[in-house]
Amino acid sequence: LPQKTSCPSLQLQCGPELFTIMSVGTAAQYDHICETMIVQLYDRVKYLEDPRRFKLNANDAMAIRLTWNAFIAGDATERGFQMFCRMFKNQPATQQLFSFAAGQAGDQMRASGKFLFHVTRVVSYIGKAVANANNLEDVVPILKQAGGRHGTRGYDVPPTFFPYLGEALRQLMKEDLKNFTPKHNKLWEEFWGFLVGCLTGGQIAYGN
């Protein structure tokens, strides 16, 4: 008699000469998931095998986490909004990339659900990288996939723009965190360089 698998998402009907996938759409979804997992595993292994890969020692990883947590304490979205506003002030050309923010003042951007959603996502990605500061290989695939979405086939962000948000972040940290030292600034510059490297690598590999 035909039997069904226990997997509710992909029901297979099996018999002596019958092996039917009940849902072609579901099978395609599984193929996409498998392809994504393989790509992410490749990026992870490639990073681990690179002798020049960026690494943080335990003390530096802790310093990154402490300064980030102190900076975003209270309202992470508001802090992200401040980062983008500072970047737009420093580098006005970056604001033109956002159709829902181009030419708008701060209060108008604050009222934009699309803009705040984007800000929240960016802060979330930074937070994931910070949380994995001791195991950066766990976040490399995520960052490279995000970079791919910002390539010429996606949001088409010039790679030279990525460092600008890091510069804005360091400026705000220096202004708002009492214990933010030149050593912290250098550490964040290096850490942001790692993020930028992953994003631009993703653009080249998956987005152009």
GROMACS .gro file of C-alpha atoms in nm:
model
  208
    1LEU     CA    1   0.000   0.000   0.000
    2PRO     CA    2   0.117   0.357  -0.062
    3GLN     CA    3   0.270   0.525   0.242
    4LYS     CA    4   0.310   0.890   0.333
    5THR     CA    5   0.606   1.049   0.504
    6SER     CA    6   0.568   1.200   0.849
    7CYS     CA    7   0.677   1.539   0.717
    8PRO     CA    8   0.363   1.760   0.691
    9SER     CA    9   0.528   2.005   0.453
   10LEU     CA   10   0.634   1.755   0.187
   11GLN     CA   11   0.403   1.455   0.150
   12LEU     CA   12   0.549   1.172  -0.055
   13GLN     CA   13   0.337   0.886  -0.180
   14CYS     CA   14   0.538   0.569  -0.219
   15GLY     CA   15   0.455   0.236  -0.376
   16PRO     CA   16   0.636  -0.037  -0.568
   17GLU     CA   17   0.656   0.182  -0.879
   18LEU     CA   18   0.532   0.514  -0.743
   19PHE     CA   19   0.730   0.799  -0.593
   20THR     CA   20   0.527   1.113  -0.636
   21ILE     CA   21   0.595   1.456  -0.492
   22MET     CA   22   0.253   1.584  -0.402
   23SER     CA   23   0.344   1.950  -0.417
   24VAL     CA   24   0.576   2.079  -0.691
   25GLY     CA   25   0.568   2.424  -0.531
   26THR     CA   26   0.682   2.283  -0.198
   27ALA     CA   27   0.959   2.087  -0.369
   28ALA     CA   28   1.081   2.407  -0.534
   29GLN     CA   29   1.085   2.577  -0.196
   30TYR     CA   30   1.292   2.294  -0.054
   31ASP     CA   31   1.535   2.326  -0.345
   32HIS     CA   32   1.573   2.697  -0.274
   33ILE     CA   33   1.629   2.634   0.097
   34CYS     CA   34   1.889   2.367   0.021
   35GLU     CA   35   2.072   2.592  -0.224
   36THR     CA   36   2.077   2.875   0.030
   37MET     CA   37   2.212   2.645   0.302
   38ILE     CA   38   2.487   2.518   0.072
   39VAL     CA   39   2.590   2.873  -0.020
   40GLN     CA   40   2.593   2.978   0.346
   41LEU     CA   41   2.799   2.674   0.442
   42TYR     CA   42   3.043   2.756   0.161
   43ASP     CA   43   3.084   3.114   0.284
   44ARG     CA   44   3.135   2.995   0.640
   45VAL     CA   45   3.400   2.739   0.549
   46LYS     CA   46   3.574   2.980   0.311
   47TYR     CA   47   3.602   3.236   0.593
   48LEU     CA   48   3.737   2.979   0.840
   49GLU     CA   49   3.999   2.860   0.592
   50ASP     CA   50   4.126   3.212   0.522
   51PRO     CA   51   4.447   3.261   0.725
   52ARG     CA   52   4.403   3.640   0.691
   53ARG     CA   53   4.048   3.643   0.826
   54PHE     CA   54   3.948   3.912   1.071
   55LYS     CA   55   3.939   3.785   1.430
   56LEU     CA   56   3.875   3.944   1.768
   57ASN     CA   57   4.031   3.830   2.090
   58ALA     CA   58   3.809   3.784   2.396
   59ASN     CA   59   3.879   4.130   2.537
   60ASP     CA   60   3.814   4.310   2.211
   61ALA     CA   61   3.495   4.112   2.152
   62MET     CA   62   3.374   4.210   2.497
   63ALA     CA   63   3.460   4.576   2.431
   64ILE     CA   64   3.258   4.568   2.108
   65ARG     CA   65   2.957   4.419   2.288
   66LEU     CA   66   2.973   4.658   2.583
   67THR     CA   67   3.000   4.973   2.372
   68TRP     CA   68   2.725   4.860   2.134
   69ASN     CA   69   2.488   4.766   2.416
   70ALA     CA   70   2.556   5.095   2.591
   71PHE     CA   71   2.492   5.285   2.270
   72ILE     CA   72   2.160   5.122   2.176
   73ALA     CA   73   2.028   5.100   2.533
   74GLY     CA   74   1.670   5.221   2.560
   75ASP     CA   75   1.560   5.243   2.197
   76ALA     CA   76   1.761   5.063   1.930
   77THR     CA   77   1.545   5.197   1.646
   78GLU     CA   78   1.594   5.555   1.761
   79ARG     CA   79   1.968   5.501   1.775
   80GLY     CA   80   1.964   5.357   1.425
   81PHE     CA   81   1.762   5.656   1.308
   82GLN     CA   82   2.026   5.887   1.456
   83MET     CA   83   2.298   5.693   1.275
   84PHE     CA   84   2.130   5.735   0.939
   85CYS     CA   85   2.054   6.102   0.998
   86ARG     CA   86   2.419   6.164   1.084
   87MET     CA   87   2.530   5.977   0.774
   88PHE     CA   88   2.293   6.184   0.559
   89LYS     CA   89   2.433   6.499   0.714
   90ASN     CA   90   2.793   6.393   0.658
   91GLN     CA   91   2.735   6.244   0.313
   92PRO     CA   92   2.418   6.392   0.153
   93ALA     CA   93   2.448   6.169  -0.153
   94THR     CA   94   2.362   5.865   0.060
   95GLN     CA   95   2.013   5.998   0.131
   96GLN     CA   96   1.927   5.991  -0.238
   97LEU     CA   97   1.951   5.611  -0.233
   98PHE     CA   98   1.630   5.596  -0.030
   99SER     CA   99   1.327   5.693  -0.237
  100PHE     CA  100   1.121   5.718   0.082
  101ALA     CA  101   1.373   5.950   0.249
  102ALA     CA  102   1.525   6.155  -0.034
  103GLY     CA  103   1.484   6.527   0.023
  104GLN     CA  104   1.301   6.481   0.352
  105ALA     CA  105   1.381   6.642   0.685
  106GLY     CA  106   1.427   6.446   1.005
  107ASP     CA  107   1.066   6.470   1.124
  108GLN     CA  108   0.938   6.351   0.787
  109MET     CA  109   1.173   6.054   0.785
  110ARG     CA  110   1.071   5.967   1.141
  111ALA     CA  111   0.713   5.937   1.018
  112SER     CA  112   0.810   5.701   0.736
  113GLY     CA  113   0.730   5.340   0.821
  114LYS     CA  114   0.947   5.216   0.535
  115PHE     CA  115   1.247   5.412   0.653
  116LEU     CA  116   1.212   5.302   1.016
  117PHE     CA  117   1.170   4.941   0.902
  118HIS     CA  118   1.496   4.964   0.708
  119VAL     CA  119   1.671   5.127   1.004
  120THR     CA  120   1.550   4.850   1.234
  121ARG     CA  121   1.677   4.581   0.999
  122VAL     CA  122   2.021   4.741   0.973
  123VAL     CA  123   2.048   4.771   1.351
  124SER     CA  124   1.944   4.406   1.376
  125TYR     CA  125   2.223   4.297   1.141
  126ILE     CA  126   2.480   4.496   1.336
  127GLY     CA  127   2.346   4.344   1.656
  128LYS     CA  128   2.383   3.992   1.516
  129ALA     CA  129   2.743   4.063   1.421
  130VAL     CA  130   2.815   4.203   1.767
  131ALA     CA  131   2.650   3.905   1.937
  132ASN     CA  132   2.875   3.674   1.733
  133ALA     CA  133   3.193   3.874   1.790
  134ASN     CA  134   3.361   3.563   1.931
  135ASN     CA  135   3.238   3.347   1.640
  136LEU     CA  136   3.229   3.568   1.336
  137GLU     CA  137   3.203   3.269   1.103
  138ASP     CA  138   2.842   3.236   1.219
  139VAL     CA  139   2.749   3.578   1.082
  140VAL     CA  140   2.958   3.592   0.764
  141PRO     CA  141   2.698   3.408   0.549
  142ILE     CA  142   2.416   3.636   0.668
  143LEU     CA  143   2.616   3.949   0.592
  144LYS     CA  144   2.719   3.826   0.248
  145GLN     CA  145   2.359   3.747   0.160
  146ALA     CA  146   2.263   4.100   0.272
  147GLY     CA  147   2.544   4.237   0.055
  148GLY     CA  148   2.409   4.044  -0.240
  149ARG     CA  149   2.074   4.220  -0.203
  150HIS     CA  150   2.256   4.553  -0.222
  151GLY     CA  151   2.432   4.477  -0.551
  152THR     CA  152   2.353   4.612  -0.895
  153ARG     CA  153   2.073   4.358  -0.934
  154GLY     CA  154   1.917   4.475  -0.610
  155TYR     CA  155   1.933   4.806  -0.422
  156ASP     CA  156   2.243   4.905  -0.621
  157VAL     CA  157   2.434   5.066  -0.334
  158PRO     CA  158   2.784   5.187  -0.427
  159PRO     CA  159   3.031   4.987  -0.216
  160THR     CA  160   3.207   5.309  -0.121
  161PHE     CA  161   2.893   5.411   0.074
  162PHE     CA  162   2.906   5.127   0.330
  163PRO     CA  163   3.182   5.281   0.546
  164TYR     CA  164   2.983   5.604   0.591
  165LEU     CA  165   2.733   5.452   0.836
  166GLY     CA  166   3.022   5.322   1.043
  167GLU     CA  167   3.172   5.669   1.055
  168ALA     CA  168   2.838   5.807   1.175
  169LEU     CA  169   2.816   5.537   1.442
  170ARG     CA  170   3.164   5.612   1.576
  171GLN     CA  171   3.091   5.986   1.587
  172LEU     CA  172   2.777   5.928   1.791
  173MET     CA  173   2.950   5.684   2.024
  174LYS     CA  174   3.229   5.934   2.084
  175GLU     CA  175   2.973   6.206   2.163
  176ASP     CA  176   2.740   6.000   2.381
  177LEU     CA  177   2.950   5.736   2.559
  178LYS     CA  178   3.163   5.874   2.841
  179ASN     CA  179   3.407   5.583   2.836
  180PHE     CA  180   3.452   5.569   2.459
  181THR     CA  181   3.829   5.590   2.410
  182PRO     CA  182   4.052   5.619   2.101
  183LYS     CA  183   4.114   5.246   2.142
  184HIS     CA  184   3.740   5.180   2.117
  185ASN     CA  185   3.722   5.401   1.810
  186LYS     CA  186   4.001   5.206   1.637
  187LEU     CA  187   3.841   4.876   1.736
  188TRP     CA  188   3.506   4.980   1.590
  189GLU     CA  189   3.676   5.104   1.275
  190GLU     CA  190   3.832   4.760   1.229
  191PHE     CA  191   3.509   4.579   1.315
  192TRP     CA  192   3.313   4.790   1.070
  193GLY     CA  193   3.576   4.715   0.808
  194PHE     CA  194   3.498   4.347   0.860
  195LEU     CA  195   3.125   4.416   0.808
  196VAL     CA  196   3.198   4.616   0.493
  197GLY     CA  197   3.421   4.341   0.360
  198CYS     CA  198   3.141   4.087   0.399
  199LEU     CA  199   2.885   4.317   0.236
  200THR     CA  200   3.100   4.408  -0.061
  201GLY     CA  201   3.205   4.045  -0.099
  202GLY     CA  202   2.839   3.953  -0.112
  203GLN     CA  203   2.774   4.219  -0.373
  204ILE     CA  204   3.043   4.074  -0.598
  205ALA     CA  205   2.947   3.710  -0.544
  206TYR     CA  206   2.569   3.732  -0.544
  207GLY     CA  207   2.450   4.079  -0.637
  208ASN     CA  208   2.625   4.193  -0.956
   0.00000   0.00000   0.00000
